[in-house]
């Protein structure tokens, strides 16, 4: 149901309720839902069951009184055709035909703006996602974060929020020291398995690539990072560290570029130390009386804030534990004016939530208890050629995000005007679309099996192909018609009376509310669900009714319906970063 229509129906109910609740302190909220079974109508309301007890009435009798008032209200003319009572007291409404058809004109007039809302007007939100340590290429878990974070960012933006997409680089600490030692060992000619190979170390082939470029004195540049020139000196561990971090940041940039994900800001963990933010956070916690010393270590009283035990902040060797810079970083987020912050991370970070929030509460800056919000995702299992592809980052045999995109692209290649056929770049659009769609198509907290063979399949079993084919199918019909699409916004829609047309119209009207629900639950998977349902309605309609019929009014009305459907498919696919091909 369109927003304006929903407001009018709510107003009808409030008017019907006025005399029934007069003299009471009741302030009921009318909630409208779409019945699961279309046979029950277009809109359902359970207000009679909500108010039966406080009004001391039988719910069905109360529903009958409301129905009588609704039917007698002249404001329902042109909006509601029929009102019925179902079950213990549900009130089901059937919209007038013209009201249901109105969605076509609304979509065509608003075009790319259809589905946009104003819930977030004047509000800021920071979404931090991917945030991979610069110790290797992005793996499929990072890919799931990228897909979730980017789609969720788009959902916030559609509702009018001022959105900041941020990538936090853990470019300090033990893992970076391990990276530098690994590259130094390869630069000295050692390799995994040699007696002098350090333990622990990163064993992937990319370590050898970094070492080769370092010895060659190459220069690397990453996003939001000054160029780093390799000294070529194998004894200069600091130069190796700086070069290795910049090299892998650039590699991750390339992965994200292939995935079509862009960030507004990159924040470095090292800057928290350089700017004194970590020291300031620790000092604030000490002054607040929330710390104590034991066995040469500094502890934070996280149990005061619901944690199962207190946590070490500074170890006896003087180094900070990993959650301390996280506390400092989130204090900075708050101070930057982001009262709404969301982190998209792997489920293995669950244990850090309580201690980070405890630290933020302890500094007493007015930060809410639930700050920041978290969306945690579970692991991704990759299947290819019917077998699981094992993921082992230490061994260097894990599946990278780029691997997944390239595999899902199949063997398709493109040739540019300036490239020879044998070295032309691959068109990764198909792979990127599949990976993007697949990785948001399940709730984040469920494990996901990514089937590469399914991602490459051109069949209805492949959900992204199924949705994109609906868009391409509409393009084909419109091309066959060959008329001016701009005239379709003004056509008479009254011929749209077939059952499949009614279902398609209702699904189009659901789109704005589907986006609102997806945002409320921080669940972009609902967008994928909606698109599959809309594509299903389109395919069913296409198979049931001819569009280019001889009767001109019917033909034009059906073309307008298809054009509106194409627009909504395009809007939804764009929101999750998936292309809308015209031909397939």
C-alpha positions as MATLAB code, in Angstrom:
seq = 'XXXXXXXXXXXXXXXXXXXXXXXXXXXXXXXXXXXXXXXXXXXXXXXXXXXXXXXXXXXXXXXXXXXXXXXXXXXXXXXXXXXXXXXXXXXXXXXXXXXXXXXXXXXXXXXXXXXXXXXXXXXXXXXXXXXXXXXXXXXXXXXXXXXXXXXXXXXXXXXXXXXXXXXXXXXXXXXXXXXXXXXXXXXXXXXXXXXXXXXXXXXXXXXXXXXXXXXXXXXXXXXXXXXXXXXXXXXXXXXXXXXXXXXXXXXXXXXXXXXXXXXXXXXXXXXXXXXXXXXXXXXXXXXXXXXXXXXXXXXXXXXXXXXXXXXXXXXXXXXXXXXXXXXXXXXXXXXXXXXXXXXXXXXXXXXXXXXXXXXXXXXXXXXXXXXXXXXXXXXXXXXXXXXXXXXXXXXXXXXXXXXXXXXXXXXXXXXXXXXXXXXXXXXXXXXXXXXXXXXXXXXXXXXXXXXXXXXXXXXXXXXXXXXXXXXXXXXXXXXXXXXXXXXXXXXXXXXXXXXXXXXXXXXXXXXXXXXXXXXXXXXXXXXXXXXXXXXXXXXXXXXXXXXXXXXXXXXXXXXXXXXXXXXXXXXXXXXXXXXXXXXX';
ca = [
       0.000    0.000    0.000;
       1.272    3.456   -0.849;
       2.196    5.761    2.034;
      -0.594    8.264    1.336;
      -3.153    5.481    1.047;
      -1.930    3.992    4.312;
      -2.365    7.345    6.040;
      -5.909    7.615    4.715;
      -6.836    4.109    5.919;
      -5.353    4.808    9.365;
      -7.397    8.011    9.462;
     -10.534    5.982    8.666;
      -9.858    3.651   11.599;
      -9.121    6.531   13.970;
     -12.364    8.176   12.983;
     -14.251    4.909   13.574;
     -12.580    4.503   16.971;
     -13.310    8.028   18.194;
     -16.756    7.355   19.664;
     -15.747    3.943   21.036;
     -12.820    5.236   23.111;
     -14.409    8.566   24.080;
     -14.133    9.107   27.832;
     -11.196    6.687   28.210;
      -7.472    7.356   28.374;
      -6.800    4.889   25.556;
      -4.508    6.046   22.744;
      -4.460    3.075   20.365;
      -2.022    2.772   17.495;
      -3.549    1.426   14.310;
      -1.200   -1.089   12.658;
      -1.903   -2.230    9.114;
      -0.476   -5.392    7.599;
      -0.760   -7.186    4.313;
      -2.526  -10.562    4.705;
      -0.390  -13.554    3.792;
      -3.277  -14.907    1.714;
      -4.389  -12.401   -0.974;
      -7.877  -13.940   -0.772;
      -8.246  -12.229    2.617;
      -7.938   -8.776    1.104;
      -5.321   -6.093    0.625;
      -5.004   -4.795    4.202;
      -5.575   -6.366    7.609;
      -5.900   -4.755   11.045;
      -6.144   -6.359   14.509;
      -7.156   -3.221   16.424;
     -10.430   -4.846   17.587;
      -8.520   -7.621   19.352;
      -6.119   -5.107   20.896;
      -8.932   -2.999   22.385;
     -11.394   -5.754   23.303;
     -10.042   -6.295   26.809;
      -9.581   -2.636   27.875;
     -13.022   -1.802   26.448;
     -14.519   -4.988   27.969;
     -16.065   -6.046   24.681;
     -16.103   -9.206   22.608;
     -13.464   -8.704   19.854;
     -15.783   -9.742   17.026;
     -18.571   -7.499   18.307;
     -16.105   -4.632   18.534;
     -14.901   -5.435   15.019;
     -18.512   -5.313   13.772;
     -18.966   -1.848   15.277;
     -15.768   -0.648   13.609;
     -16.739   -2.154   10.254;
     -20.119   -0.425   10.382;
     -18.389    2.909   11.055;
     -15.869    2.339    8.281;
     -18.531    1.497    5.713;
     -20.545    4.566    6.683;
     -17.594    6.932    6.334;
     -17.756    8.792    2.986;
     -13.964    9.222    3.115;
     -13.585    5.594    2.076;
     -15.026    6.286   -1.379;
     -12.440    5.565   -4.050;
     -10.115    4.040   -1.465;
     -11.823    1.014    0.113;
     -14.342   -1.161   -1.695;
     -15.111   -3.821    0.924;
     -14.535   -4.487    4.652;
     -14.812   -7.957    6.198;
     -14.262   -9.638    9.572;
     -12.170  -12.783    9.787;
     -11.298  -15.184   12.588;
     -11.440  -13.837   16.153;
     -11.695  -10.230   15.028;
      -9.343   -9.361   12.189;
     -10.658   -6.581    9.963;
      -9.735   -7.091    6.318;
     -10.081   -4.353    3.723;
     -10.123   -4.556   -0.041;
      -8.819   -1.467   -1.772;
     -10.706    0.072   -4.634;
      -9.392   -0.923   -8.041;
      -8.240    2.600   -8.860;
      -6.383    2.799   -5.534;
      -4.489   -0.401   -6.298;
      -3.620    0.788   -9.795;
      -2.349    4.137   -8.525;
       1.042    2.608   -7.705;
       1.941    2.483  -11.407;
       1.680    6.261  -11.809;
       3.514    6.790   -8.509;
       6.433    4.617   -9.586;
       6.687    6.189  -13.029;
       6.572    9.700  -11.599;
       9.085    9.099   -8.807;
      11.300    6.785  -10.908;
      14.651    6.232   -9.151;
      13.246    8.043   -6.116;
      10.490    5.493   -5.548;
      11.053    3.850   -2.178;
      12.888    6.787   -0.632;
      11.816    7.924    2.828;
      12.525   10.657    5.342;
      13.062    8.674    8.569;
      16.696    9.723    8.783;
      16.450   13.338    7.701;
      18.936   15.398    9.703;
      20.569   12.326   11.266;
      24.064   10.915   10.796;
      25.154    7.286   10.866;
      28.599    5.722   10.578;
      28.896    2.188    9.274;
      32.227    0.483    9.774;
      32.760   -2.685    7.773;
      35.416   -4.909    6.211;
      38.136   -3.323    8.419;
      40.553   -6.087    7.451;
      44.033   -6.232    8.915;
      46.481   -5.324    6.116;
      48.165   -8.720    6.381;
      46.710  -10.364    3.274;
      44.117  -10.062    0.493;
      40.439   -9.910    1.390;
      38.836  -13.305    1.953;
      35.213  -14.344    1.457;
      34.308  -13.381    5.025;
      35.420   -9.843    4.246;
      33.314  -10.090    1.101;
      30.220  -10.883    3.136;
      30.955   -7.849    5.309;
      31.430   -5.666    2.228;
      28.138   -6.791    0.685;
      26.219   -6.422    3.948;
      27.794   -3.102    4.888;
      27.376   -1.489    1.492;
      23.751   -2.600    1.137;
      22.940   -1.501    4.679;
      24.597    1.868    4.006;
      22.393    2.251    0.929;
      19.291    1.424    2.989;
      20.172    4.188    5.441;
      20.838    6.620    2.600;
      17.471    5.807    0.982;
      15.780    6.815    4.236;
      17.524   10.193    4.221;
      20.401    9.536    6.615;
      23.775   11.228    6.190;
      25.864    8.064    5.794;
      29.581    7.590    6.414;
      31.140    4.346    5.144;
      34.357    3.752    7.079;
      37.197    1.228    6.852;
      39.270    0.830   10.028;
      42.783   -0.472    9.426;
      44.452   -2.399   12.240;
      47.903   -1.346   11.045;
      49.586   -1.760   14.436;
      50.266   -4.648   16.788;
      51.467   -8.234   16.698;
      49.968   -9.203   13.330;
      51.716   -6.360   11.533;
      55.007   -7.325   13.192;
      54.415  -10.887   11.943;
      53.799   -9.550    8.429;
      57.060   -7.592    8.456;
      59.030  -10.605    9.735;
      57.455  -12.846    7.060;
      58.333  -10.453    4.225;
      61.853   -9.985    5.600;
      62.395  -13.759    5.653;
      61.253  -14.096    2.025;
      63.452  -11.157    1.038;
      66.411  -13.032    2.564;
      65.654  -16.045    0.411;
      63.822  -18.227    2.905;
      60.464  -19.857    2.250;
      57.856  -21.742    4.298;
      59.274  -25.045    5.482;
      62.889  -23.851    5.723;
      64.637  -24.181    9.063;
      65.053  -20.405    9.321;
      61.446  -19.617    8.430;
      59.907  -17.691   11.366;
      57.126  -19.125   13.453;
      54.502  -17.759   13.353;
      54.542  -16.356    9.831;
      52.267  -15.756    6.874;
      52.905  -18.427    4.275;
      50.924  -17.272    1.267;
      52.457  -16.618   -2.116;
      51.597  -12.935   -1.751;
      54.379  -12.615    0.851;
      56.871  -13.528   -1.873;
      55.315  -10.938   -4.186;
      55.756   -8.238   -1.535;
      59.358   -9.263   -0.910;
      60.164   -9.187   -4.641;
      58.736   -5.690   -5.067;
      60.476   -4.491   -1.911;
      63.873   -5.676   -3.147;
      63.181   -3.950   -6.478;
      62.672   -0.623   -4.695;
      59.152   -0.217   -6.014;
      56.602    2.376   -4.924;
      53.062    1.524   -3.802;
      50.072    3.741   -3.080;
      46.826    2.892   -1.351;
      43.627    4.837   -0.818;
      44.040    7.737    1.585;
      47.725    6.871    1.931;
      50.889    8.634    0.812;
      53.091    6.674   -1.643;
      55.549    4.356    0.088;
      58.944    3.741   -1.532;
      60.728    0.489   -0.653;
      64.282    0.963    0.593;
      65.321   -2.473   -0.693;
      67.347   -2.995    2.486;
      66.474   -6.394    3.980;
      67.760   -5.264    7.374;
      65.436   -2.243    7.454;
      62.480   -3.882    9.192;
      60.560   -0.596    9.569;
      60.774    0.055    5.842;
      59.588   -3.494    5.199;
      56.662   -2.978    7.575;
      55.592    0.286    5.933;
      55.933   -1.139    2.438;
      54.129   -4.384    3.311;
      51.182   -2.557    4.863;
      50.878   -0.154    1.909;
      51.225   -3.043   -0.583;
      48.392   -5.011    1.018;
      46.228   -1.944    1.464;
      46.539   -1.404   -2.290;
      45.667   -5.063   -2.949;
      42.579   -4.709   -0.776;
      41.676   -1.532   -2.666;
      41.763   -3.542   -5.893;
      39.569   -6.234   -4.348;
      37.021   -3.635   -3.256;
      37.174   -1.919   -6.637;
      36.368   -5.221   -8.343;
      33.485   -5.618   -5.905;
      32.165   -2.118   -6.554;
      32.466   -0.978   -2.931;
      33.701    2.506   -2.057;
      34.492    3.982    1.351;
      34.136    7.575    2.459;
      36.916    7.382    5.017;
      39.837    5.209    6.074;
      40.863    5.311    9.721;
      44.216    3.923   10.858;
      44.731    2.278   14.233;
      48.264    3.684   14.260;
      46.837    7.227   14.255;
      45.126    6.531   17.573;
      48.558    6.050   19.125;
      50.181    8.888   17.193;
      47.443   11.346   18.154;
      47.453   10.256   21.795;
      43.858    8.958   21.631;
      44.693    5.580   23.207;
      46.608    7.202   26.062;
      43.770    9.703   26.603;
      41.178    6.908   26.770;
      43.230    4.914   29.278;
      43.862    8.033   31.359;
      40.128    8.825   31.393;
      39.307    5.308   32.595;
      41.897    5.544   35.359;
      40.593    8.944   36.489;
      37.040    7.590   36.488;
      38.131    4.961   39.033;
      37.195    2.086   36.738;
      40.617    0.406   36.698;
      42.904   -1.389   39.128;
      46.348   -2.983   39.070;
      46.937   -6.668   39.679;
      49.977   -8.862   38.936;
      51.711   -5.977   37.183;
      48.799   -5.460   34.762;
      46.137   -2.750   34.482;
      42.575   -4.076   34.563;
      39.217   -2.553   33.588;
      36.184   -3.276   35.780;
      34.044   -4.499   32.897;
      31.950   -6.616   35.294;
      30.392   -3.331   36.464;
      28.793   -3.187   33.024;
      27.608   -6.766   32.585;
      30.774   -8.524   31.379;
      31.415  -11.987   32.800;
      34.852  -10.998   34.128;
      37.161   -7.992   34.328;
      39.560   -7.503   31.410;
      43.242   -6.668   31.179;
      43.885   -3.299   29.515;
      47.658   -3.079   29.790;
      49.758   -6.206   30.123;
      52.737   -6.501   32.427;
      55.079   -5.849   29.478;
      53.489   -2.423   28.976;
      51.553   -3.230   25.777;
      47.818   -2.708   25.447;
      45.364   -5.513   24.770;
      43.502   -5.319   21.473;
      40.203   -3.939   22.808;
      41.818   -0.791   24.247;
      42.396    0.947   20.880;
      38.856   -0.162   19.944;
      37.512    1.788   22.925;
      39.588    4.818   21.915;
      38.383    4.524   18.308;
      34.726    4.485   19.328;
      35.201    7.445   21.626;
      36.497    9.243   18.530;
      33.410    8.139   16.567;
      31.179    9.630   19.253;
      33.217   12.843   19.399;
      32.949   13.159   15.614;
      29.191   13.500   16.029;
      28.097    9.988   15.086;
      25.484    9.206   17.718;
      24.481    6.263   15.541;
      27.317    3.845   14.749;
      27.082    0.302   13.396;
      29.862   -2.249   13.086;
      29.573   -5.151   10.631;
      31.937   -7.889   11.799;
      32.420  -11.630   11.908;
      30.700  -13.553   14.701;
      34.128  -14.305   16.204;
      34.095  -10.687   17.440;
      31.132  -11.373   19.711;
      33.319  -11.470   22.801;
      34.603   -7.933   22.233;
      31.182   -6.284   22.325;
      30.744   -6.292   26.110;
      34.243   -4.996   26.866;
      34.154   -2.239   24.230;
      30.759   -1.037   25.442;
      31.948   -1.283   29.054;
      34.913    0.939   28.258;
      32.660    3.475   26.564;
      30.301    3.552   29.534;
      33.156    3.873   32.009;
      34.564    7.081   30.481;
      31.234    8.754   31.364;
      30.810   10.832   28.199;
      27.084   10.233   27.894;
      27.514    7.426   25.356;
      24.403    5.157   25.311;
      24.671    1.620   26.696;
      24.029    0.000   23.331;
      26.685    2.003   21.502;
      27.867    0.969   18.983;
      25.358   -1.332   17.311;
      26.654   -4.576   15.802;
      25.698   -6.778   12.870;
      27.613  -10.032   13.239;
      27.824  -12.485   10.359;
      28.715  -16.150   10.359;
      31.196  -17.919    8.148;
      30.891  -18.610    4.443;
      31.602  -22.070    3.050;
      32.621  -22.090   -0.608;
      31.636  -24.994   -2.863;
      33.127  -25.374   -6.346;
      32.764  -28.293   -8.729;
      30.776  -30.064   -6.044;
      33.529  -29.894   -3.425;
      34.211  -27.596   -0.495;
      37.128  -25.232   -0.958;
      39.035  -25.149    2.316;
      39.881  -21.800    3.839;
      43.166  -21.493    5.722;
      44.667  -18.022    5.922;
      47.828  -19.149    7.728;
      48.567  -21.695    5.009;
      47.914  -19.158    2.284;
      45.295  -21.369    0.641;
      42.174  -19.412    1.578;
      39.630  -18.256   -0.975;
      39.988  -14.544   -1.667;
      37.126  -12.254   -2.569;
      38.720  -11.781   -5.973;
      38.852  -15.559   -6.458;
      35.130  -15.755   -5.792;
      34.303  -12.931   -8.199;
      36.430  -14.401  -10.975;
      35.096  -17.931  -10.523;
      31.504  -16.665  -10.512;
      32.135  -14.688  -13.709;
      32.649  -17.857  -15.708;
      34.720  -17.724  -18.873;
      33.246  -14.507  -20.247;
      35.849  -12.092  -21.606;
      35.620   -8.697  -23.291;
      37.956   -7.030  -25.758;
      38.510   -3.282  -25.753;
      39.467   -1.234  -28.813;
      43.085   -1.006  -27.680;
      43.664   -4.452  -26.231;
      44.567   -7.562  -28.133;
      42.191  -10.472  -27.677;
      44.777  -12.594  -25.863;
      45.356  -10.085  -23.050;
      41.977   -8.371  -22.830;
      40.577   -7.740  -19.326;
      37.836  -10.015  -18.097;
      34.377   -8.618  -17.596;
      33.741   -9.356  -13.917;
      30.275   -7.784  -13.785;
      28.495  -11.117  -13.818;
      30.671  -12.463  -11.014;
      30.399   -9.314   -8.944;
      26.601   -9.345   -9.295;
      26.374  -12.975   -8.222;
      28.678  -12.562   -5.227;
      26.950   -9.371   -4.100;
      23.457  -10.871   -4.352;
      24.381  -14.227   -2.829;
      26.228  -12.771    0.160;
      23.244  -10.677    1.295;
      20.600  -13.268    0.439;
      20.637  -14.812    3.923;
      20.404  -13.292    7.376;
      23.849  -12.270    8.558;
      23.728  -14.519   11.620;
      23.206  -17.678    9.551;
      26.003  -19.699    8.001;
      26.067  -19.540    4.236;
      27.171  -21.990    1.569;
      28.314  -20.165   -1.554;
      27.864  -22.526   -4.505;
      30.054  -21.237   -7.349;
      28.400  -23.592   -9.824;
      24.969  -22.169   -8.942;
      26.302  -18.607   -9.188;
      27.382  -19.322  -12.777;
      24.188  -21.120  -13.769;
      21.841  -19.358  -16.187;
      18.642  -20.845  -14.829;
      15.753  -20.031  -12.521;
      17.612  -21.853   -9.736;
      20.141  -19.015   -9.674;
      18.391  -16.218   -7.716;
      20.366  -13.322   -9.178;
      19.831  -14.623  -12.726;
      16.115  -15.070  -11.932;
      15.773  -11.425  -10.848;
      17.952   -9.963  -13.604;
      16.095  -12.008  -16.226;
      12.816  -10.429  -15.070;
      14.330   -7.008  -15.809;
      15.692   -8.140  -19.176;
      12.381   -9.765  -20.092;
      10.572   -6.452  -19.565;
      13.187   -4.649  -21.665;
      12.576   -7.153  -24.443;
       8.808   -6.563  -24.444;
       9.243   -2.789  -24.426;
      11.742   -3.018  -27.278;
       9.332   -5.196  -29.247;
       6.649   -2.555  -28.716;
       9.053    0.172  -29.816;
       6.961    3.092  -28.582;
       7.753    6.185  -26.522;
       7.964    5.065  -22.894;
       7.279    8.582  -21.603;
       3.653    8.387  -22.745;
       2.930    5.402  -20.495;
       2.684    7.491  -17.340;
      -0.516    9.066  -18.586;
      -2.392    5.989  -19.793;
      -5.683    4.742  -18.383;
      -4.971    1.863  -15.995;
      -8.555    0.674  -15.552;
      -8.012   -2.394  -17.831;
      -5.642   -3.873  -15.212;
      -8.188   -6.221  -13.658;
      -6.665   -9.694  -14.086;
      -5.718  -11.607  -10.877;
      -2.008  -11.675  -11.790;
      -2.128   -7.942  -12.402;
      -3.601   -7.386   -8.953;
      -0.790   -9.428   -7.380;
       1.891   -7.545   -9.276;
       0.366   -4.180   -8.372;
       0.287   -5.136   -4.691;
       3.926   -6.238   -4.777;
       5.016   -2.946   -6.344;
       3.195   -1.063   -3.592;
       5.059   -3.099   -0.963;
       8.504   -1.825   -1.989;
       8.841    1.288    0.224;
       7.636   -0.583    3.292;
       9.947   -3.505    2.498;
      12.896   -1.105    2.603;
      11.717    0.324    5.925;
      11.445   -3.144    7.460;
      14.875   -4.113    6.139;
      16.396   -1.050    7.783;
      14.547   -1.587   11.071;
      16.000   -5.094   11.317;
      19.405   -4.105    9.885;
      18.685   -6.916    7.441;
      19.488   -6.180    3.789;
      18.628   -9.814    3.027;
      15.017   -8.643    2.972;
      15.770   -6.624   -0.156;
      16.957   -9.791   -1.889;
      13.816  -11.596   -0.698;
      11.612   -8.801   -2.029;
      13.335   -8.778   -5.420;
      12.909  -12.530   -5.798;
       9.217  -12.218   -4.924;
       8.741   -9.336   -7.369;
      10.554  -11.243  -10.116;
       8.336  -14.245   -9.396;
       5.209  -12.125   -9.748;
       6.500  -10.719  -13.040;
       7.330  -14.119  -14.508;
       3.934  -15.495  -13.432;
       2.162  -12.519  -14.972;
       4.151  -12.773  -18.198;
       3.229  -16.449  -18.517;
      -0.453  -15.817  -17.753;
      -1.235  -12.727  -19.826;
      -0.204  -11.401  -23.223;
       1.019   -7.818  -23.066;
       1.027   -6.734  -26.711;
      -2.637   -7.525  -27.305;
      -4.704   -5.968  -30.104;
      -6.927   -4.010  -27.722;
      -5.020   -0.717  -27.444;
      -6.177    0.444  -23.954;
      -5.283   -2.958  -22.468;
      -1.949   -3.021  -24.295;
      -0.956    0.431  -23.034;
      -2.059   -0.265  -19.455;
      -0.041   -3.498  -19.384;
       3.020   -1.797  -20.859;
       2.772    0.844  -18.117;
       2.603   -1.915  -15.498;
       5.707   -3.553  -16.965;
       7.566   -0.257  -17.089;
       6.782    0.381  -13.404;
       7.917   -3.139  -12.532;
      11.181   -2.614  -14.410;
      11.772    0.598  -12.460;
      11.282   -1.079   -9.088;
      13.536   -4.006  -10.057;
      16.156   -1.500  -11.160;
      15.833    0.488   -7.918;
      16.192   -2.604   -5.737;
      19.120   -4.060   -7.672;
      20.919   -0.719   -7.592;
      20.465   -0.518   -3.831;
      22.355   -3.786   -3.291;
      24.999   -2.980   -5.901;
      23.814   -5.385   -8.612;
      23.442   -4.445  -12.279;
      20.152   -4.519  -14.193;
      21.016   -5.922  -17.648;
      18.767   -5.169  -20.608;
      19.616   -8.437  -22.348;
      20.598  -11.871  -21.062;
];
